[in-house]
PDB file of C-alpha atoms in Angstrom:
ATOM      1  CA  MET A   1       0.000   0.000   0.000  1.00  0.00           C
ATOM      2  CA  ALA A   2       2.773   2.445   0.968  1.00  0.00           C
ATOM      3  CA  ASP A   3       4.741   1.716  -2.225  1.00  0.00           C
ATOM      4  CA  SER A   4       1.619   2.275  -4.309  1.00  0.00           C
ATOM      5  CA  LEU A   5       0.924   5.578  -2.576  1.00  0.00           C
ATOM      6  CA  HIS A   6       4.517   6.604  -3.208  1.00  0.00           C
ATOM      7  CA  ASP A   7       4.123   5.800  -6.896  1.00  0.00           C
ATOM      8  CA  ILE A   8       1.008   7.973  -7.022  1.00  0.00           C
ATOM      9  CA  GLN A   9       2.796  10.799  -5.231  1.00  0.00           C
ATOM     10  CA  VAL A  10       5.664  10.682  -7.722  1.00  0.00           C
ATOM     11  CA  ARG A  11       3.273  10.500 -10.671  1.00  0.00           C
ATOM     12  CA  TYR A  12       1.366  13.628  -9.678  1.00  0.00           C
ATOM     13  CA  LYS A  13       4.274  15.461  -8.025  1.00  0.00           C
ATOM     14  CA  LEU A  14       2.356  16.270  -4.857  1.00  0.00           C
ATOM     15  CA  SER A  15       3.682  16.659  -1.333  1.00  0.00           C
ATOM     16  CA  PRO A  16       3.526  13.892   1.304  1.00  0.00           C
ATOM     17  CA  ALA A  17       1.233  16.166   3.323  1.00  0.00           C
ATOM     18  CA  THR A  18      -1.227  16.330   0.430  1.00  0.00           C
ATOM     19  CA  ILE A  19      -1.137  12.566  -0.065  1.00  0.00           C
ATOM     20  CA  LYS A  20      -1.911  12.133   3.633  1.00  0.00           C
ATOM     21  CA  ILE A  21      -4.873  14.512   3.393  1.00  0.00           C
ATOM     22  CA  LEU A  22      -6.285  12.805   0.310  1.00  0.00           C
ATOM     23  CA  SER A  23      -5.808   9.386   1.898  1.00  0.00           C
ATOM     24  CA  SER A  24      -8.007  10.493   4.803  1.00  0.00           C
ATOM     25  CA  ILE A  25     -11.087  10.763   2.585  1.00  0.00           C
ATOM     26  CA  PRO A  26     -13.626   8.287   4.027  1.00  0.00           C
ATOM     27  CA  ARG A  27     -15.014   5.372   2.069  1.00  0.00           C
ATOM     28  CA  ALA A  28     -18.017   6.162  -0.140  1.00  0.00           C
ATOM     29  CA  PRO A  29     -17.558   9.933   0.288  1.00  0.00           C
ATOM     30  CA  ASP A  30     -20.005  12.515  -0.949  1.00  0.00           C
ATOM     31  CA  ARG A  31     -19.056  15.304  -3.332  1.00  0.00           C
ATOM     32  CA  GLN A  32     -18.485  17.861  -0.594  1.00  0.00           C
ATOM     33  CA  GLN A  33     -16.035  15.602   1.246  1.00  0.00           C
ATOM     34  CA  VAL A  34     -13.940  15.012  -1.876  1.00  0.00           C
ATOM     35  CA  PHE A  35     -13.961  18.670  -2.883  1.00  0.00           C
ATOM     36  CA  HIS A  36     -13.146  19.855   0.648  1.00  0.00           C
ATOM     37  CA  LYS A  37     -10.181  17.508   1.051  1.00  0.00           C
ATOM     38  CA  ALA A  38      -8.831  18.473  -2.367  1.00  0.00           C
ATOM     39  CA  CYS A  39      -8.943  22.148  -1.377  1.00  0.00           C
ATOM     40  CA  LEU A  40      -6.855  21.350   1.720  1.00  0.00           C
ATOM     41  CA  ALA A  41      -3.889  20.255  -0.429  1.00  0.00           C
ATOM     42  CA  SER A  42      -0.676  21.966   0.627  1.00  0.00           C
ATOM     43  CA  GLU A  43       0.005  23.059  -2.969  1.00  0.00           C
ATOM     44  CA  LEU A  44      -3.004  25.385  -2.733  1.00  0.00           C
ATOM     45  CA  ARG A  45      -1.648  27.213   0.310  1.00  0.00           C
ATOM     46  CA  SER A  46       0.216  29.513  -2.069  1.00  0.00           C
ATOM     47  CA  PHE A  47      -3.047  31.408  -2.622  1.00  0.00           C
ATOM     48  CA  PRO A  48      -3.455  33.380   0.612  1.00  0.00           C
ATOM     49  CA  LEU A  49      -6.625  35.284   1.351  1.00  0.00           C
ATOM     50  CA  LYS A  50      -5.826  38.967   0.859  1.00  0.00           C
ATOM     51  CA  GLN A  51      -7.363  41.774   2.862  1.00  0.00           C
ATOM     52  CA  ALA A  52      -9.014  43.229  -0.252  1.00  0.00           C
ATOM     53  CA  GLU A  53     -10.726  39.894  -0.921  1.00  0.00           C
ATOM     54  CA  LYS A  54     -12.295  39.222   2.478  1.00  0.00           C
ATOM     55  CA  GLY A  55     -15.512  41.150   1.872  1.00  0.00           C
ATOM     56  CA  PHE A  56     -15.929  39.470  -1.497  1.00  0.00           C
ATOM     57  CA  PHE A  57     -15.591  35.974  -0.095  1.00  0.00           C
ATOM     58  CA  ARG A  58     -17.930  36.714   2.811  1.00  0.00           C
ATOM     59  CA  GLU A  59     -20.485  37.779   0.217  1.00  0.00           C
ATOM     60  CA  VAL A  60     -19.887  34.611  -1.812  1.00  0.00           C
ATOM     61  CA  ASN A  61     -20.286  32.468   1.285  1.00  0.00           C
ATOM     62  CA  ASP A  62     -23.372  34.189   2.687  1.00  0.00           C
ATOM     63  CA  HIS A  63     -25.322  35.496  -0.299  1.00  0.00           C
ATOM     64  CA  THR A  64     -24.775  33.313  -3.355  1.00  0.00           C
ATOM     65  CA  ALA A  65     -26.172  29.945  -4.386  1.00  0.00           C
ATOM     66  CA  ILE A  66     -22.974  27.953  -3.852  1.00  0.00           C
ATOM     67  CA  PRO A  67     -23.834  24.452  -2.601  1.00  0.00           C
ATOM     68  CA  TYR A  68     -21.204  24.254   0.156  1.00  0.00           C
ATOM     69  CA  THR A  69     -20.662  27.089   2.598  1.00  0.00           C
ATOM     70  CA  ILE A  70     -18.081  27.647   5.336  1.00  0.00           C
ATOM     71  CA  LYS A  71     -19.309  27.920   8.924  1.00  0.00           C
ATOM     72  CA  GLU A  72     -16.131  29.394  10.413  1.00  0.00           C
ATOM     73  CA  THR A  73     -14.453  32.767   9.936  1.00  0.00           C
ATOM     74  CA  ILE A  74     -13.043  33.016   6.421  1.00  0.00           C
ATOM     75  CA  THR A  75      -9.291  33.476   6.797  1.00  0.00           C
ATOM     76  CA  GLN A  76      -7.465  30.451   5.380  1.00  0.00           C
ATOM     77  CA  PRO A  77      -6.064  29.819   1.883  1.00  0.00           C
ATOM     78  CA  TRP A  78      -8.285  26.754   1.501  1.00  0.00           C
ATOM     79  CA  HIS A  79     -11.310  28.957   2.230  1.00  0.00           C
ATOM     80  CA  LYS A  80     -10.367  31.081  -0.773  1.00  0.00           C
ATOM     81  CA  VAL A  81      -9.968  28.074  -3.054  1.00  0.00           C
ATOM     82  CA  PHE A  82     -13.143  26.408  -1.760  1.00  0.00           C
ATOM     83  CA  LEU A  83     -15.291  29.491  -2.359  1.00  0.00           C
ATOM     84  CA  LEU A  84     -13.634  30.811  -5.523  1.00  0.00           C
ATOM     85  CA  VAL A  85     -14.036  27.550  -7.418  1.00  0.00           C
ATOM     86  CA  GLN A  86     -17.650  27.221  -6.314  1.00  0.00           C
ATOM     87  CA  VAL A  87     -18.650  30.724  -7.366  1.00  0.00           C
ATOM     88  CA  ASP A  88     -16.969  30.108 -10.723  1.00  0.00           C
ATOM     89  CA  LEU A  89     -18.931  26.879 -11.168  1.00  0.00           C
ATOM     90  CA  LEU A  90     -22.189  28.775 -10.654  1.00  0.00           C
ATOM     91  CA  ARG A  91     -21.545  30.470 -14.019  1.00  0.00           C
ATOM     92  CA  THR A  92     -23.226  33.652 -12.844  1.00  0.00           C
ATOM     93  CA  CYS A  93     -21.853  37.133 -12.238  1.00  0.00           C
ATOM     94  CA  TRP A  94     -19.500  37.477  -9.297  1.00  0.00           C
ATOM     95  CA  PRO A  95     -20.530  39.743  -6.398  1.00  0.00           C
ATOM     96  CA  ASN A  96     -19.478  43.373  -6.806  1.00  0.00           C
ATOM     97  CA  LYS A  97     -17.809  43.720  -3.412  1.00  0.00           C
ATOM     98  CA  ILE A  98     -14.296  43.808  -4.812  1.00  0.00           C
ATOM     99  CA  SER A  99     -12.184  46.329  -6.708  1.00  0.00           C
ATOM    100  CA  ALA A 100     -11.422  45.945 -10.395  1.00  0.00           C
ATOM    101  CA  THR A 101      -7.748  45.316  -9.648  1.00  0.00           C
ATOM    102  CA  ALA A 102      -8.480  42.647  -7.045  1.00  0.00           C
ATOM    103  CA  ARG A 103     -11.017  41.026  -9.368  1.00  0.00           C
ATOM    104  CA  LYS A 104      -8.414  40.797 -12.133  1.00  0.00           C
ATOM    105  CA  GLU A 105      -5.950  39.191  -9.731  1.00  0.00           C
ATOM    106  CA  LEU A 106      -8.601  36.693  -8.634  1.00  0.00           C
ATOM    107  CA  TYR A 107      -9.213  35.668 -12.235  1.00  0.00           C
ATOM    108  CA  GLN A 108      -5.487  35.052 -12.609  1.00  0.00           C
ATOM    109  CA  ASP A 109      -5.432  33.036  -9.382  1.00  0.00           C
ATOM    110  CA  LEU A 110      -8.436  31.037 -10.545  1.00  0.00           C
ATOM    111  CA  GLY A 111      -6.649  29.758 -13.638  1.00  0.00           C
ATOM    112  CA  ARG A 112      -3.710  28.508 -11.593  1.00  0.00           C
ATOM    113  CA  ILE A 113      -5.996  27.052  -8.925  1.00  0.00           C
ATOM    114  CA  LEU A 114      -8.015  25.076 -11.472  1.00  0.00           C
ATOM    115  CA  ALA A 115      -4.852  23.648 -13.030  1.00  0.00           C
ATOM    116  CA  LEU A 116      -3.589  22.508  -9.629  1.00  0.00           C
ATOM    117  CA  LEU A 117      -6.982  21.206  -8.574  1.00  0.00           C
ATOM    118  CA  ASP A 118      -7.194  19.102 -11.722  1.00  0.00           C
ATOM    119  CA  ARG A 119      -3.950  17.343 -10.786  1.00  0.00           C
ATOM    120  CA  ILE A 120      -5.013  16.958  -7.158  1.00  0.00           C
ATOM    121  CA  LEU A 121      -8.353  15.419  -8.098  1.00  0.00           C
ATOM    122  CA  ARG A 122      -6.778  12.974 -10.548  1.00  0.00           C
ATOM    123  CA  CYS A 123      -4.438  11.948  -7.753  1.00  0.00           C
ATOM    124  CA  THR A 124      -7.446  11.578  -5.453  1.00  0.00           C
ATOM    125  CA  ILE A 125      -9.086   9.195  -7.906  1.00  0.00           C
ATOM    126  CA  ASP A 126      -5.994   6.987  -7.988  1.00  0.00           C
ATOM    127  CA  ILE A 127      -5.739   6.945  -4.191  1.00  0.00           C
ATOM    128  CA  ILE A 128      -9.401   6.013  -3.795  1.00  0.00           C
ATOM    129  CA  GLY A 129      -8.925   3.374  -6.477  1.00  0.00           C
ATOM    130  CA  LEU A 130      -6.234   1.687  -4.387  1.00  0.00           C
ATOM    131  CA  ARG A 131      -8.829   0.727  -1.811  1.00  0.00           C
ATOM    132  CA  ARG A 132     -11.310  -0.373  -4.492  1.00  0.00           C
ATOM    133  CA  ASP A 133     -13.959   2.117  -3.434  1.00  0.00           C
ATOM    134  CA  GLY A 134     -16.220   2.279  -6.477  1.00  0.00           C
ATOM    135  CA  ILE A 135     -18.603   4.828  -4.972  1.00  0.00           C
ATOM    136  CA  GLY A 136     -15.680   7.039  -4.018  1.00  0.00           C
ATOM    137  CA  ILE A 137     -14.170   6.849  -7.503  1.00  0.00           C
ATOM    138  CA  ASN A 138     -17.493   7.794  -9.067  1.00  0.00           C
ATOM    139  CA  THR A 139     -17.838  10.760  -6.714  1.00  0.00           C
ATOM    140  CA  ALA A 140     -14.290  11.965  -7.322  1.00  0.00           C
ATOM    141  CA  LEU A 141     -14.801  11.679 -11.089  1.00  0.00           C
ATOM    142  CA  ASP A 142     -17.965  13.750 -10.684  1.00  0.00           C
ATOM    143  CA  VAL A 143     -15.978  16.500  -8.948  1.00  0.00           C
ATOM    144  CA  LEU A 144     -13.208  16.346 -11.553  1.00  0.00           C
ATOM    145  CA  ARG A 145     -15.671  16.612 -14.449  1.00  0.00           C
ATOM    146  CA  SER A 146     -17.384  19.538 -12.738  1.00  0.00           C
ATOM    147  CA  VAL A 147     -14.112  21.401 -12.187  1.00  0.00           C
ATOM    148  CA  ARG A 148     -12.955  20.770 -15.749  1.00  0.00           C
ATOM    149  CA  SER A 149     -16.249  21.873 -17.289  1.00  0.00           C
ATOM    150  CA  ARG A 150     -16.576  24.695 -14.726  1.00  0.00           C
ATOM    151  CA  ALA A 151     -20.173  23.759 -13.949  1.00  0.00           C
ATOM    152  CA  TRP A 152     -21.515  21.389 -11.309  1.00  0.00           C
ATOM    153  CA  GLU A 153     -22.610  18.197 -12.971  1.00  0.00           C
ATOM    154  CA  GLY A 154     -26.284  17.402 -12.533  1.00  0.00           C
ATOM    155  CA  ASP A 155     -27.411  20.812 -11.263  1.00  0.00           C
ATOM    156  CA  GLY A 156     -29.372  21.709 -14.402  1.00  0.00           C
ATOM    157  CA  ARG A 157     -26.796  24.184 -15.735  1.00  0.00           C
ATOM    158  CA  GLU A 158     -25.151  21.930 -18.277  1.00  0.00           C
ATOM    159  CA  LEU A 159     -26.330  24.104 -21.179  1.00  0.00           C
ATOM    160  CA  LEU A 160     -24.261  27.010 -19.864  1.00  0.00           C
ATOM    161  CA  LEU A 161     -21.234  25.154 -21.219  1.00  0.00           C
ATOM    162  CA  ILE A 162     -22.345  26.220 -24.710  1.00  0.00           C
ATOM    163  CA  ASP A 163     -20.931  29.506 -25.987  1.00  0.00           C
ATOM    164  CA  GLY A 164     -23.798  31.920 -26.545  1.00  0.00           C
ATOM    165  CA  ILE A 165     -26.081  30.345 -23.933  1.00  0.00           C
ATOM    166  CA  GLY A 166     -26.443  32.496 -20.838  1.00  0.00           C
ATOM    167  CA  VAL A 167     -28.781  32.389 -17.886  1.00  0.00           C
ATOM    168  CA  ALA A 168     -31.708  33.961 -19.785  1.00  0.00           C
ATOM    169  CA  LYS A 169     -31.462  31.485 -22.677  1.00  0.00           C
ATOM    170  CA  LEU A 170     -31.003  28.646 -20.199  1.00  0.00           C
ATOM    171  CA  GLU A 171     -34.324  29.538 -18.577  1.00  0.00           C
ATOM    172  CA  LYS A 172     -36.093  29.563 -21.957  1.00  0.00           C
ATOM    173  CA  LEU A 173     -34.706  26.163 -22.884  1.00  0.00           C
ATOM    174  CA  THR A 174     -35.518  24.705 -19.481  1.00  0.00           C
ATOM    175  CA  LYS A 175     -39.126  25.889 -19.745  1.00  0.00           C
ATOM    176  CA  ALA A 176     -39.301  24.127 -23.119  1.00  0.00           C
ATOM    177  CA  GLY A 177     -38.062  20.898 -21.524  1.00  0.00           C
ATOM    178  CA  VAL A 178     -34.542  21.099 -22.966  1.00  0.00           C
ATOM    179  CA  ARG A 179     -32.087  20.558 -20.118  1.00  0.00           C
ATOM    180  CA  THR A 180     -29.060  18.755 -21.536  1.00  0.00           C
ATOM    181  CA  ILE A 181     -26.614  19.133 -24.395  1.00  0.00           C
ATOM    182  CA  ARG A 182     -27.755  15.802 -25.814  1.00  0.00           C
ATOM    183  CA  GLU A 183     -31.353  17.064 -25.911  1.00  0.00           C
ATOM    184  CA  ILE A 184     -30.493  20.309 -27.690  1.00  0.00           C
ATOM    185  CA  GLN A 185     -28.316  18.387 -30.178  1.00  0.00           C
ATOM    186  CA  GLN A 186     -31.449  16.532 -31.275  1.00  0.00           C
ATOM    187  CA  LEU A 187     -33.329  19.726 -32.206  1.00  0.00           C
ATOM    188  CA  ASP A 188     -33.294  21.231 -35.684  1.00  0.00           C
ATOM    189  CA  PHE A 189     -31.925  24.730 -36.136  1.00  0.00           C
ATOM    190  CA  CYS A 190     -35.355  26.291 -36.750  1.00  0.00           C
ATOM    191  CA  HIS A 191     -36.699  24.917 -33.479  1.00  0.00           C
ATOM    192  CA  ILE A 192     -33.715  26.290 -31.570  1.00  0.00           C
ATOM    193  CA  GLU A 193     -34.210  29.737 -33.102  1.00  0.00           C
ATOM    194  CA  ARG A 194     -37.913  29.715 -32.208  1.00  0.00           C
ATOM    195  CA  LEU A 195     -37.249  28.698 -28.615  1.00  0.00           C
ATOM    196  CA  LEU A 196     -34.607  31.383 -28.142  1.00  0.00           C
ATOM    197  CA  SER A 197     -36.252  34.075 -30.298  1.00  0.00           C
ATOM    198  CA  ARG A 198     -33.169  34.356 -32.478  1.00  0.00           C
ATOM    199  CA  ASN A 199     -32.747  34.863 -36.207  1.00  0.00           C
ATOM    200  CA  PRO A 200     -30.768  32.716 -38.651  1.00  0.00           C
ATOM    201  CA  PRO A 201     -27.997  31.659 -38.764  1.00  0.00           C
ATOM    202  CA  PHE A 202     -27.992  31.342 -34.951  1.00  0.00           C
ATOM    203  CA  GLY A 203     -29.423  27.815 -35.019  1.00  0.00           C
ATOM    204  CA  HIS A 204     -26.956  26.574 -37.629  1.00  0.00           C
ATOM    205  CA  GLN A 205     -24.006  28.077 -35.788  1.00  0.00           C
ATOM    206  CA  LEU A 206     -25.128  26.573 -32.494  1.00  0.00           C
ATOM    207  CA  LEU A 207     -25.509  23.095 -33.983  1.00  0.00           C
ATOM    208  CA  GLN A 208     -22.084  23.377 -35.607  1.00  0.00           C
ATOM    209  CA  GLN A 209     -20.632  24.201 -32.204  1.00  0.00           C
ATOM    210  CA  LEU A 210     -22.505  21.300 -30.602  1.00  0.00           C
ATOM    211  CA  ALA A 211     -21.076  18.883 -33.157  1.00  0.00           C
ATOM    212  CA  GLY A 212     -17.801  19.223 -31.270  1.00  0.00           C
ATOM    213  CA  PHE A 213     -19.349  18.071 -27.990  1.00  0.00           C
ATOM    214  CA  PRO A 214     -18.760  14.334 -27.457  1.00  0.00           C
ATOM    215  CA  ARG A 215     -21.867  12.147 -27.326  1.00  0.00           C
ATOM    216  CA  LEU A 216     -20.559   9.167 -25.425  1.00  0.00           C
ATOM    217  CA  SER A 217     -21.996   5.687 -25.734  1.00  0.00           C
ATOM    218  CA  CYS A 218     -21.418   2.625 -23.593  1.00  0.00           C
ATOM    219  CA  GLN A 219     -22.416  -0.974 -24.285  1.00  0.00           C
ATOM    220  CA  PHE A 220     -22.103  -3.625 -21.581  1.00  0.00           C
ATOM    221  CA  ASP A 221     -22.198  -7.357 -22.351  1.00  0.00           C
ATOM    222  CA  VAL A 222     -21.838 -10.323 -20.002  1.00  0.00           C
ATOM    223  CA  ILE A 223     -19.649 -12.998 -21.587  1.00  0.00           C
ATOM    224  CA  GLU A 224     -19.473 -15.795 -19.012  1.00  0.00           C
ATOM    225  CA  ARG A 225     -19.236 -16.606 -15.334  1.00  0.00           C
ATOM    226  CA  VAL A 226     -15.854 -17.694 -13.947  1.00  0.00           C
ATOM    227  CA  SER A 227     -14.841 -19.693 -10.897  1.00  0.00           C
ATOM    228  CA  SER A 228     -13.470 -17.851  -7.875  1.00  0.00           C
ATOM    229  CA  SER A 229     -10.271 -19.934  -7.953  1.00  0.00           C
ATOM    230  CA  SER A 230      -9.184 -18.310 -11.216  1.00  0.00           C
ATOM    231  CA  ILE A 231      -9.518 -14.740  -9.933  1.00  0.00           C
ATOM    232  CA  LEU A 232      -6.206 -12.967  -9.410  1.00  0.00           C
ATOM    233  CA  VAL A 233      -7.585 -10.420  -6.914  1.00  0.00           C
ATOM    234  CA  GLN A 234      -9.518 -12.201  -4.196  1.00  0.00           C
ATOM    235  CA  PRO A 235     -12.480 -10.563  -2.443  1.00  0.00           C
ATOM    236  CA  GLU A 236     -12.162  -9.199   1.070  1.00  0.00           C
ATOM    237  CA  PRO A 237     -12.958 -11.663   3.864  1.00  0.00           C
ATOM    238  CA  SER A 238     -16.034  -9.614   4.772  1.00  0.00           C
ATOM    239  CA  SER A 239     -17.639 -10.451   1.413  1.00  0.00           C
ATOM    240  CA  SER A 240     -20.265 -13.048   2.297  1.00  0.00           C
ATOM    241  CA  ARG A 241     -21.357 -13.712  -1.277  1.00  0.00           C
ATOM    242  CA  PHE A 242     -19.089 -13.308  -4.246  1.00  0.00           C
ATOM    243  CA  CYS A 243     -19.241 -14.352  -7.873  1.00  0.00           C
ATOM    244  CA  ALA A 244     -17.228 -13.232 -10.867  1.00  0.00           C
ATOM    245  CA  TRP A 245     -18.111 -12.678 -14.494  1.00  0.00           C
ATOM    246  CA  ILE A 246     -16.168 -11.899 -17.633  1.00  0.00           C
ATOM    247  CA  CYS A 247     -17.765  -8.849 -19.194  1.00  0.00           C
ATOM    248  CA  ARG A 248     -17.117  -6.639 -22.186  1.00  0.00           C
ATOM    249  CA  VAL A 249     -17.561  -2.876 -22.080  1.00  0.00           C
ATOM    250  CA  THR A 250     -17.479  -1.000 -25.377  1.00  0.00           C
ATOM    251  CA  MET A 251     -17.217   2.771 -25.207  1.00  0.00           C
ATOM    252  CA  GLY A 252     -17.485   5.085 -28.165  1.00  0.00           C
ATOM    253  CA  TYR A 253     -19.012   8.196 -29.699  1.00  0.00           C
ATOM    254  CA  ASP A 254     -22.450   8.684 -31.218  1.00  0.00           C
ATOM    255  CA  ASN A 255     -21.267  11.762 -33.124  1.00  0.00           C
ATOM    256  CA  GLU A 256     -21.358  11.584 -36.913  1.00  0.00           C
ATOM    257  CA  GLN A 257     -17.671  12.521 -36.882  1.00  0.00           C
ATOM    258  CA  PRO A 258     -15.171  12.080 -34.023  1.00  0.00           C
ATOM    259  CA  PRO A 259     -15.422  15.202 -31.806  1.00  0.00           C
ATOM    260  CA  PHE A 260     -11.695  15.909 -31.747  1.00  0.00           C
TER     261      PHE A 260
END
């Protein structure tokens, strides 16, 4: 276990302190637990909370729709990371309680924070994978996808990932029952223009943009059952009932052309 953790640490170039923090994530964690622990990484301590930012982050914590708030006084670097990433993922306007200069610096910090957080979360996934925690891996992947797309997955704001779709257009599409990128990809350009009260060639341009969004497919087939004696990795002693199957998973794209 220790050697494997060391390999992961070397792979992601993170400090022993960060590896220890990430290893303390409980089994089957929820999204908040994974995100919180990732924000505690020592590499993110290089983003101190500045005096000019304190009012802004209090406003973010107390008066925005971020899903996870901080109950203690906001003073620590991880507080800044925790709140800044969340307000960015809302994809709404930031609170005004900050100067133009400080806002510009925050945007610069955000880019560096997201790059570090991406590496930290990928490391988290590998660490959770060591203990074969499927629920934990799924949760950590959820957080990673959300950070990369800069929108919380599953919160109904997926369409904000599309250039040209803001909050007002999102509300129109939602009222029409269109809530996902896959659903809007299935509409014709005229229908899109009617829903959004836009003139041509808006619909064509939007569909051309959407052609670059991957439409993933997954097919799962059971091949055969195998005996437990032929399994290389044996189940934990606590497993009262265990059987193994050989399965085939085929992943691909439903796009007419590869989206890359």
